[in-house]
Structures are given as structure tokens and as C-alpha cells.
CSV table of C-alpha atoms in Angstrom, one decimal:
chain,number,residue,atom,x,y,z
A,1,MET,CA,85.2,72.6,79.5
A,2,ARG,CA,89.0,73.3,79.9
A,3,ARG,CA,88.3,75.3,83.0
A,4,ALA,CA,86.2,72.5,84.4
A,5,GLN,CA,88.6,69.9,83.7
A,6,ALA,CA,91.5,72.0,85.1
A,7,ILE,CA,89.6,72.7,88.3
A,8,SER,CA,88.4,69.3,88.6
A,9,SER,CA,91.8,67.6,88.2
A,10,TYR,CA,93.4,69.9,90.7
A,11,GLY,CA,90.6,69.7,93.1
A,12,LYS,CA,91.1,66.0,93.3
A,13,ARG,CA,94.5,66.5,94.6
A,14,PHE,CA,93.5,69.3,97.1
A,15,SER,CA,90.1,68.1,98.3
A,16,SER,CA,91.4,67.2,102.0
A,17,ALA,CA,90.8,69.1,105.0
A,18,GLU,CA,94.0,71.0,104.6
A,19,ASN,CA,92.3,73.2,102.2
A,20,GLU,CA,90.0,74.2,104.8
A,21,SER,CA,90.7,77.8,106.2
A,22,SER,CA,92.1,76.9,109.5
A,23,GLY,CA,94.1,73.7,108.2
A,24,TRP,CA,95.4,75.9,105.4
A,25,MET,CA,96.8,78.6,107.6
A,26,LEU,CA,98.5,76.0,110.1
A,27,ALA,CA,100.1,74.5,106.8
A,28,VAL,CA,101.3,77.9,105.6
A,29,ARG,CA,102.7,78.9,109.1
A,30,ALA,CA,104.5,75.6,109.3
A,31,HIS,CA,105.9,75.9,105.7
A,32,VAL,CA,107.2,79.5,105.6
A,33,GLY,CA,107.4,80.3,109.4
A,34,ARG,CA,107.9,83.9,110.5
A,35,HIS,CA,109.2,85.0,107.0
A,36,ALA,CA,106.2,87.2,106.0
A,37,SER,CA,107.9,89.9,104.1
A,38,GLU,CA,108.7,90.1,100.3
A,39,ARG,CA,112.0,91.8,101.4
A,40,SER,CA,115.1,89.7,102.0
A,41,VAL,CA,114.4,86.9,104.4
A,42,ASP,CA,116.3,88.5,107.2
A,43,ALA,CA,115.2,92.1,106.5
A,44,HIS,CA,114.3,92.5,110.2
A,45,CYS,CA,117.4,91.0,111.7
A,46,ASN,CA,120.6,93.0,112.8
A,47,ARG,CA,123.3,92.5,110.3
A,48,SER,CA,127.1,92.8,110.6
A,49,LEU,CA,128.6,95.5,108.4
A,50,SER,CA,130.6,93.0,106.5
A,51,THR,CA,127.7,90.9,105.7
A,52,LEU,CA,125.5,93.7,104.8
A,53,SER,CA,128.2,95.2,102.4
A,54,ALA,CA,128.5,91.8,100.7
A,55,ARG,CA,124.8,91.6,99.9
A,56,ILE,CA,124.7,95.0,98.2
A,57,THR,CA,124.8,94.6,94.5
A,58,PRO,CA,124.4,98.0,92.9
A,59,ARG,CA,124.8,98.8,89.2
A,60,PRO,CA,126.6,102.1,89.2
A,61,GLN,CA,126.8,104.6,86.3
A,62,HIS,CA,130.3,105.6,87.6
A,63,PRO,CA,133.0,103.4,88.8
A,64,ARG,CA,133.4,105.2,92.3
A,65,MET,CA,129.8,104.8,93.2
A,66,VAL,CA,130.2,101.6,95.1
A,67,PRO,CA,133.0,102.6,97.3
A,68,ARG,CA,131.5,105.9,98.1
A,69,PHE,CA,128.3,104.2,99.2
A,70,GLN,CA,130.1,101.6,101.3
A,71,ASP,CA,132.0,104.4,102.9
A,72,THR,CA,128.7,106.2,103.8
A,73,LEU,CA,127.2,102.8,105.1
A,74,GLU,CA,130.1,102.4,107.3
A,75,PHE,CA,130.1,105.7,108.6
A,76,LEU,CA,126.2,105.5,109.5
A,77,SER,CA,126.6,102.2,111.2
A,78,HIS,CA,128.2,103.9,114.2
A,79,ALA,CA,126.2,105.5,116.8
A,80,ARG,CA,128.5,108.6,116.9
A,81,ALA,CA,127.2,109.5,113.4
A,82,TRP,CA,123.7,110.4,114.4
A,83,PRO,CA,122.5,113.7,115.7
A,84,ASP,CA,120.0,112.1,118.5
A,85,PRO,CA,121.6,110.6,121.4
A,86,ALA,CA,122.0,106.7,120.9
A,87,GLY,CA,123.9,104.2,122.8
A,88,SER,CA,123.8,102.0,119.6
A,89,VAL,CA,122.4,101.9,116.1
A,90,ILE,CA,120.5,99.0,114.7
A,91,VAL,CA,121.1,98.3,111.0
A,92,ARG,CA,118.5,96.4,109.1
A,93,ASP,CA,118.7,95.6,105.5
A,94,THR,CA,115.7,95.7,103.1
A,95,HIS,CA,115.7,95.1,99.2
A,96,TRP,CA,115.9,98.7,98.3
A,97,SER,CA,117.2,100.5,101.3
A,98,VAL,CA,119.3,100.1,104.5
A,99,ILE,CA,117.5,101.4,107.7
A,100,PHE,CA,119.3,102.7,110.6
A,101,LEU,CA,117.4,102.6,114.1
A,102,THR,CA,118.2,105.1,116.9
A,103,GLU,CA,116.1,105.1,120.1
A,104,ARG,CA,113.7,107.6,118.6
A,105,HIS,CA,114.2,107.8,114.9
A,106,ALA,CA,114.4,105.5,111.9
A,107,TYR,CA,116.7,106.7,108.9
A,108,LYS,CA,116.4,105.2,105.4
A,109,LEU,CA,119.3,105.3,103.1
A,110,LYS,CA,118.5,104.2,99.5
A,111,LYS,CA,120.8,101.6,97.8
A,112,PRO,CA,122.2,102.7,94.5
A,113,LEU,CA,120.4,100.2,92.5
A,114,ARG,CA,118.8,99.9,89.0
A,115,ARG,CA,116.0,97.5,88.5
A,116,ALA,CA,113.5,97.7,85.5
A,117,SER,CA,111.9,101.3,85.8
A,118,VAL,CA,113.8,102.2,89.0
A,119,ASP,CA,117.2,103.8,88.7
A,120,LEU,CA,118.8,105.0,92.0
A,121,THR,CA,122.3,104.8,90.9
A,122,THR,CA,123.0,108.7,91.2
A,123,VAL,CA,122.8,110.9,94.4
A,124,GLN,CA,120.3,112.9,92.4
A,125,SER,CA,118.0,110.2,91.7
A,126,ARG,CA,118.1,109.0,95.2
A,127,HIS,CA,117.3,112.5,96.4
A,128,ALA,CA,114.3,112.8,94.1
A,129,ASN,CA,113.2,109.3,95.3
A,130,CYS,CA,113.6,110.5,99.0
A,131,LEU,CA,111.5,113.6,98.5
A,132,ALA,CA,108.7,111.5,96.7
A,133,GLU,CA,108.7,109.0,99.6
A,134,ILE,CA,108.2,111.7,102.1
A,135,GLN,CA,105.5,113.5,100.1
A,136,LEU,CA,103.6,110.4,99.4
A,137,ASN,CA,103.7,108.9,102.8
A,138,ARG,CA,102.6,112.0,104.5
A,139,ARG,CA,99.3,111.3,103.0
A,140,LEU,CA,98.6,108.5,105.4
A,141,ALA,CA,101.6,109.1,108.2
A,142,PRO,CA,102.2,112.9,108.3
A,143,GLN,CA,103.6,112.7,111.9
A,144,VAL,CA,106.0,109.8,111.0
A,145,TYR,CA,107.7,111.2,107.9
A,146,LEU,CA,109.8,114.1,109.4
A,147,GLY,CA,112.0,115.1,106.4
A,148,LEU,CA,115.4,114.8,104.7
A,149,VAL,CA,118.9,114.2,106.3
A,150,ALA,CA,122.0,115.0,104.0
A,151,ALA,CA,125.3,113.2,104.3
A,152,GLN,CA,127.9,115.6,103.4
A,153,GLU,CA,131.7,115.4,102.9
A,154,SER,CA,133.7,117.8,105.1
A,155,SER,CA,137.4,118.3,105.9
A,156,ASP,CA,136.8,116.0,109.0
A,157,GLY,CA,135.1,113.3,107.0
A,158,LEU,CA,131.3,112.6,106.6
A,159,LEU,CA,128.6,114.4,108.7
A,160,LEU,CA,125.0,114.4,108.9
A,161,GLN,CA,122.9,117.6,108.2
A,162,ASP,CA,119.6,117.2,109.5
A,163,LEU,CA,117.2,119.3,107.5
A,164,THR,CA,114.3,118.7,109.9
A,165,LEU,CA,116.0,120.9,112.5
A,166,PRO,CA,117.1,124.6,112.6
A,167,ARG,CA,120.4,125.0,110.9
A,168,PRO,CA,123.1,126.7,112.7
A,169,HIS,CA,124.9,129.7,111.1
A,170,SER,CA,128.3,127.7,111.0
A,171,ALA,CA,126.6,124.7,109.0
A,172,SER,CA,128.0,123.9,105.7
A,173,PRO,CA,126.1,125.2,102.7
A,174,LEU,CA,123.0,123.1,101.9
A,175,HIS,CA,123.7,120.5,99.1
A,176,ALA,CA,127.4,121.3,99.3
A,177,ASN,CA,129.5,118.0,98.9
A,178,VAL,CA,126.3,116.0,99.5
A,179,VAL,CA,127.2,112.3,98.9
A,180,ASP,CA,123.8,110.9,99.9
A,181,TRP,CA,120.4,111.5,101.2
A,182,LEU,CA,118.3,109.8,104.0
A,183,VAL,CA,114.7,109.9,104.8
A,184,LYS,CA,114.1,110.6,108.5
A,185,MET,CA,111.1,108.9,110.2
A,186,LEU,CA,109.7,108.5,113.7
A,187,ARG,CA,110.5,105.1,114.9
A,188,LEU,CA,107.3,103.2,115.5
A,189,PRO,CA,106.9,100.6,118.0
A,190,ALA,CA,107.3,97.1,116.5
A,191,SER,CA,104.9,95.4,118.8
A,192,ALA,CA,102.2,97.8,117.4
A,193,MET,CA,102.6,96.7,113.9
A,194,LEU,CA,99.7,94.7,112.4
A,195,ASP,CA,101.9,91.8,111.5
A,196,GLN,CA,103.2,91.5,114.9
A,197,ILE,CA,99.8,91.7,116.5
A,198,ILE,CA,98.5,89.0,114.4
A,199,ARG,CA,101.4,86.9,115.1
A,200,ALA,CA,100.8,87.4,118.8
A,201,GLY,CA,97.1,86.4,118.5
A,202,ALA,CA,96.2,89.9,119.7
A,203,LEU,CA,94.1,91.3,116.7
A,204,GLN,CA,90.5,92.3,117.5
A,205,GLN,CA,87.7,93.4,115.4
A,206,PRO,CA,87.7,97.1,116.4
A,207,ASP,CA,91.4,97.3,115.3
A,208,VAL,CA,90.3,96.2,111.7
A,209,VAL,CA,87.3,98.6,111.7
A,210,ALA,CA,89.6,101.6,112.6
A,211,VAL,CA,91.8,100.5,109.7
A,212,ALA,CA,88.9,100.5,107.4
A,213,GLU,CA,87.6,103.9,108.5
A,214,VAL,CA,91.0,105.7,108.2
A,215,LEU,CA,91.5,104.0,104.7
A,216,SER,CA,87.8,104.9,103.6
A,217,HIS,CA,88.5,108.6,104.4
A,218,PHE,CA,91.6,108.4,102.5
A,219,TYR,CA,90.1,107.1,99.5
A,220,HIS,CA,87.4,109.5,99.7
A,221,ARG,CA,89.7,112.4,99.4
A,222,THR,CA,91.9,110.9,96.8
A,223,ALA,CA,91.5,111.9,93.3
A,224,ARG,CA,90.0,109.5,90.9
A,225,ILE,CA,91.6,108.0,87.8
A,226,GLN,CA,89.7,108.5,84.6
A,227,ILE,CA,89.6,105.0,82.9
A,228,THR,CA,87.0,103.5,80.9
A,229,GLY,CA,85.4,100.1,82.0
A,230,THR,CA,86.7,98.1,78.9
A,231,VAL,CA,90.3,99.4,79.3
A,232,TYR,CA,90.2,98.6,83.0
A,233,ARG,CA,88.7,95.0,82.4
A,234,THR,CA,91.4,94.5,79.8
A,235,GLN,CA,94.1,95.6,82.3
A,236,GLN,CA,93.0,92.9,84.6
A,237,GLU,CA,92.9,90.3,82.0
A,238,ARG,CA,96.5,91.0,80.7
A,239,ALA,CA,97.8,91.2,84.4
A,240,LEU,CA,96.4,87.6,84.9
A,241,GLN,CA,97.8,86.3,81.8
A,242,SER,CA,101.3,87.9,82.5
A,243,VAL,CA,101.5,86.8,86.2
A,244,CYS,CA,100.7,83.3,85.4
A,245,GLN,CA,102.9,83.0,82.5
A,246,ALA,CA,105.7,84.2,84.6
A,247,LEU,CA,105.0,81.7,87.3
A,248,ARG,CA,105.4,78.9,84.8
A,249,THR,CA,109.0,79.7,84.4
A,250,PRO,CA,110.8,76.2,84.8
A,251,ASP,CA,113.3,77.4,87.4
A,252,TYR,CA,110.5,78.6,89.6
A,253,ALA,CA,109.5,74.9,90.0
A,254,GLN,CA,105.8,75.7,90.5
A,255,ASP,CA,102.8,73.4,90.1
A,256,ASP,CA,101.6,74.2,86.4
A,257,SER,CA,98.4,72.4,86.8
A,258,LEU,CA,97.5,74.5,89.9
A,259,ILE,CA,98.4,77.7,88.1
A,260,GLU,CA,96.2,76.5,85.1
A,261,ALA,CA,93.3,76.0,87.5
A,262,ILE,CA,93.6,79.3,89.1
A,263,GLU,CA,94.0,81.1,85.7
A,264,SER,CA,91.0,79.3,84.3
A,265,ALA,CA,88.9,80.2,87.3
A,266,GLN,CA,90.0,84.0,87.0
A,267,GLN,CA,89.3,84.0,83.5
A,268,HIS,CA,85.7,82.7,84.0
A,269,PHE,CA,85.0,85.4,86.4
A,270,LEU,CA,86.3,88.1,83.9
A,271,ARG,CA,83.8,86.6,81.2
A,272,ALA,CA,80.9,86.1,83.6
A,273,HIS,CA,81.2,89.3,85.6
A,274,ALA,CA,82.7,91.7,83.0
A,275,SER,CA,80.0,94.3,83.4
A,276,GLU,CA,80.5,94.3,87.2
A,277,LEU,CA,84.3,94.8,86.9
A,278,GLU,CA,83.7,97.5,84.3
A,279,MET,CA,81.3,99.3,86.7
A,280,ARG,CA,83.8,99.9,89.2
A,281,ALA,CA,85.7,102.1,86.7
A,282,VAL,CA,82.8,103.9,85.5
A,283,ALA,CA,81.6,104.6,89.1
A,284,GLY,CA,85.0,106.0,90.0
A,285,HIS,CA,86.4,103.5,92.2
A,286,ILE,CA,89.9,103.6,90.5
A,287,LEU,CA,92.3,105.7,92.4
A,288,GLU,CA,95.9,106.5,93.5
A,289,GLY,CA,96.2,104.3,96.6
A,290,HIS,CA,99.1,103.4,98.9
A,291,GLY,CA,100.6,100.9,96.5
A,292,ASP,CA,102.0,98.4,99.0
A,293,LEU,CA,99.5,98.0,101.8
A,294,ARG,CA,100.8,95.2,103.8
A,295,PRO,CA,100.5,94.2,107.7
A,296,GLU,CA,104.0,95.3,108.4
A,297,HIS,CA,103.2,98.7,107.0
A,298,VAL,CA,100.1,99.3,109.4
A,299,CYS,CA,100.7,100.6,112.9
A,300,LEU,CA,98.0,100.3,115.5
A,301,ALA,CA,99.5,102.6,118.2
A,302,GLY,CA,96.7,105.0,118.3
A,303,SER,CA,94.9,105.8,115.3
A,304,PRO,CA,96.0,103.7,112.5
A,305,VAL,CA,99.0,105.0,110.5
A,306,PHE,CA,100.1,103.5,107.2
A,307,ILE,CA,103.9,103.8,106.1
A,308,ASP,CA,106.1,102.7,103.3
A,309,CYS,CA,104.0,103.3,100.4
A,310,LEU,CA,105.2,102.5,96.8
A,311,GLU,CA,106.7,105.7,95.8
A,312,PHE,CA,108.8,104.7,92.8
A,313,ASP,CA,106.2,104.0,90.3
A,314,ARG,CA,102.7,105.7,90.2
A,315,ARG,CA,101.2,103.2,88.0
A,316,LEU,CA,101.6,100.6,90.6
A,317,ARG,CA,99.7,102.9,93.0
A,318,ILE,CA,96.6,103.0,90.9
A,319,ALA,CA,94.0,100.2,91.7
A,320,ASP,CA,90.3,99.9,92.7
A,321,ALA,CA,90.1,100.7,96.6
A,322,ALA,CA,88.5,97.3,97.0
A,323,ASP,CA,91.5,95.7,95.2
A,324,GLU,CA,93.9,97.3,97.5
A,325,LEU,CA,91.8,96.3,100.6
A,326,ALA,CA,91.6,92.8,99.3
A,327,GLY,CA,95.5,92.9,99.1
A,328,LEU,CA,95.8,93.9,102.7
A,329,ALA,CA,93.3,91.0,103.7
A,330,ILE,CA,95.0,88.3,101.7
A,331,GLU,CA,98.3,89.3,103.5
A,332,CYS,CA,96.6,89.1,106.8
A,333,ALA,CA,95.2,85.6,105.9
A,334,PHE,CA,98.8,84.4,105.0
A,335,LEU,CA,99.8,85.3,108.5
A,336,GLY,CA,97.1,83.5,110.0
A,337,ALA,CA,94.2,85.9,110.3
A,338,PRO,CA,91.6,85.1,107.6
A,339,ARG,CA,88.9,86.7,109.6
A,340,VAL,CA,90.4,90.3,108.7
A,341,ARG,CA,88.6,90.3,105.3
A,342,PRO,CA,85.0,90.0,106.4
A,343,TRP,CA,85.8,92.5,109.1
A,344,LEU,CA,87.6,94.8,106.9
A,345,PHE,CA,85.0,94.9,104.2
A,346,GLU,CA,82.1,95.3,106.4
A,347,ALA,CA,83.6,98.2,108.1
A,348,TYR,CA,84.5,99.6,104.7
A,349,ARG,CA,81.1,99.4,103.6
A,350,HIS,CA,79.7,101.2,106.4
A,351,ALA,CA,82.3,103.9,106.3
A,352,SER,CA,82.2,104.6,102.5
A,353,GLY,CA,78.9,103.3,101.3
A,354,ASP,CA,80.6,101.2,98.7
A,355,VAL,CA,79.2,97.7,98.4
A,356,VAL,CA,81.6,95.3,96.9
A,357,SER,CA,80.3,91.8,96.0
A,358,ALA,CA,81.8,88.8,97.6
A,359,SER,CA,82.7,87.4,94.2
A,360,LEU,CA,84.6,90.6,93.2
A,361,VAL,CA,86.5,90.6,96.6
A,362,ARG,CA,87.4,87.0,95.8
A,363,PHE,CA,88.7,87.7,92.4
A,364,TYR,CA,90.7,90.5,93.7
A,365,SER,CA,92.2,88.4,96.5
A,366,VAL,CA,93.2,85.8,94.1
A,367,GLN,CA,94.7,88.4,91.8
A,368,ARG,CA,96.7,89.7,94.8
A,369,ALA,CA,97.7,86.1,96.0
A,370,LEU,CA,99.3,85.5,92.5
A,371,MET,CA,101.1,88.8,92.5
A,372,ARG,CA,102.6,88.0,95.7
A,373,ALA,CA,103.6,84.5,94.4
A,374,ARG,CA,105.4,86.3,91.5
A,375,MET,CA,107.1,88.7,93.7
A,376,ALA,CA,108.6,85.8,95.9
A,377,ALA,CA,109.6,84.0,92.6
A,378,TRP,CA,111.5,87.1,91.5
A,379,HIS,CA,114.1,86.3,94.0
A,380,LEU,CA,114.9,83.1,92.2
A,381,ASP,CA,116.2,85.3,89.3
A,382,ASP,CA,119.0,86.5,91.4
A,383,PRO,CA,122.2,84.6,92.5
A,384,ILE,CA,121.2,83.3,95.8
A,385,SER,CA,122.0,80.4,98.2
A,386,ASP,CA,120.3,77.1,97.8
A,387,SER,CA,118.6,77.5,101.2
A,388,LEU,CA,117.2,81.0,100.0
A,389,ARG,CA,116.1,79.4,96.8
A,390,THR,CA,114.2,76.8,98.6
A,391,HIS,CA,112.5,79.5,100.8
A,392,TRP,CA,111.4,81.6,97.9
A,393,ARG,CA,110.0,78.7,96.1
A,394,ALA,CA,108.2,77.6,99.0
A,395,ARG,CA,106.8,81.1,99.6
A,396,ALA,CA,105.6,81.4,96.0
A,397,SER,CA,104.0,78.0,96.1
A,398,ALA,CA,102.4,79.0,99.4
A,399,PHE,CA,100.7,82.1,98.0
A,400,LEU,CA,99.5,79.9,95.0
A,401,GLN,CA,97.8,77.5,97.4
A,402,LEU,CA,96.4,80.5,99.3
A,403,ALA,CA,94.8,81.6,96.0
A,404,TRP,CA,93.4,78.3,95.2
A,405,ALA,CA,91.9,78.1,98.6
A,406,GLN,CA,90.2,81.6,98.1
A,407,LEU,CA,88.5,80.0,95.0
A,408,GLN,CA,87.0,77.1,97.0
A,409,GLU,CA,85.1,79.6,99.4
A,410,ARG,CA,81.3,79.9,98.7
A,411,ASP,CA,79.5,83.2,98.8
């Protein structure tokens, strides 16, 4: 009864044509514009060094950590610092890293941050994180992740030792006076990234089929996670409860009646389809996947390449393959390409033989939309400007409304 009342109450307020798929996406695009990344709003804009330094808020274990990192940041912001020829270097800021773009390569410097289970406040921890990122991302992008670069202190100041190249005899001893580490990657064409292709209105079904086929082969060779059906279902129940509770935080200023309606519908699925959900675990569909499969991490220049997997917590990479695919599809829908979902799951079924019901895909899609809403709302926990608070609240709200729109679909 509670579920019916919640859905009925909310449905009366959102029964107009804007909840239709096309109208919904127009509203989302108007509401949040081009800001489709969970990273900082201007993550893909060039930043001045002074502005970039001001936005870095590390929590160091040692008092000298921040000045040392800022010195490294300033050094790397000049083209002369880099081993490959570059007329200039483009600096881009993300939540966890600073990216330096030369003509042919991208270099990622980890910020000395500590958040929850992630601690990058020491050179050693950032080194380990860089190694993990390279190893994990080579599963789906072996030609992109080239290796490590060391930033070393010398008598002439900082210098870079590119460990992906043959080392001259005169080179400083490896690991001597290393002040930081960078991941070296091949620079991918921005126009070939899935999010940009969607924004340009150029996405075609064969592109999505190719994505599904590569991911299907990846999932096929990935080791399965041993977990009972009951434990897996309980994890989904707890995840739903946790994310909905978090989204009700007063400062997030989200619609409690909408959250209640979505939660009630998801709980109904968990009760009515418990055996279907449990069979996903029993049948061996739970695996260690990419962990952060978003359109901006998919390159379609040739055979699809998937970058920037979630490297810092293995638990967050463990999911049903169908769940991870639903996450990619919901992100594409957010950008204005809802047709990706049927294309993706049809191609995945042909490539893998895994038949996923429409109701389960919808359940996973809603779970992922809730998670994205929560990730947007997380930014409101930080000291940010009023304009950014407005942006992140709107983005969280947009994903909640997208979750609701999924629930209005019929099989």
C-alpha cells in the first residue's frame, strides 16, 4: 500500500509529457548543459596554475607535503619539463588528479588526497596507485597505458625520468630522490570519445555493437566472484537503503517524495524478483569489471578502448556484468542517447548468450541513476561556491528524475 501511495502521489506530479523519453532528455540537457562528468565542473577546461593550486586541498601527513606537490605542479605546467616535444602543455584538473596533455601523450599526476578508504598522501601510496592503475587499465586499453614517469630532484632542480623509454647510462639511479610519480598514457582524440560522439549526434548502432562485443569478451575472460544469491540480494537491498538515506540529507535539498517513490518501487522489485536476482550470482555473472564505465571513458577510434577504470577499491569494481552495462547505458541516456540501452543489451546477448530480462535491466539502471545522484550530492559536502552548489544539486535532481523516468517504462 505504501509503495502504491508513494508512486501514485509522485506520479500525479510528473505525469506530463516531460516524463516521456524525448521530452525528459531535452529537460536534462537544458538543466545541466554540457556538465556530464562527476568530476569537477570545469574538469575539461584549461586552468591557470594559480587557480588550479587554490583548488587543491590535500590532507598531508607531513607539513612539507603541500609545498612539494605545488612545486611539482608548477614545474610540470611548463612545456620544457616534458621529454616529448611540445609547444605548450594543457593542464586539466579532475577530482583526484591533474592531467598534463602534450601533443602525443597524457600524463596523470595524483593529488595528495585522503578520502574514506583512499589515502594518497605519501609518495609511496601514489606510486602504488599508479602501478595499480596501469595494470588494471591494460585489461581494456593495453596500447594506451604506457607506464610510469618519475619526477626526481636533481642538482639542477626537478627532472622527469620516463621509465617507458630506454634509460641512458648517465641517468640518475632509479627511485633516487623521487618526489612523485605519473602515469604516462597515449593521448586519445577527444572527438572519438563516446560522450562527444553522443553530443555531436553522430552515434550509430554499429558503434554500440562494437562496444558490447569488446566488453562481452572481456567479461568472458574475467574471473568470477564467488558469492551466494542471498548475500548478493542483501547487498543490493543495503545499497538501495544506503543511497536513498544519504540523498535525504537536508542540505542536498532533494525531493523526498520522489526518493520515497523510487525506493518503494525498487524494494518491490527486490521482493517480487528475488529469485531472478539471486540466480545472477549463482550463474556466475558477478565479476571484477571496469568499475567506472562512463561515456567519457570509451574511445571509438577504431576498436573500442575503455580507459580510467576504478583502481583504488576492488570492491567497487565487483558487479554483475549486466549491472555495469546498465550503468553505461544510463549515462548515455543522461547525455541524450536513450537508444543505447536496447542496442547495447541486444548486442551483448548475441555476443555472450546472457539473456537479461528488461525488468532486471531497469532495476540496475535505476540503482545506477541513484548512485550517480549520490555522487553529485557528495560535492555538497565540500566548501564550494553558491553557483557550484546550485549545479550539483541540479545534477543530483536530474539523475533522480531520470531514475523515475526508467520506472515509468513498460516491458
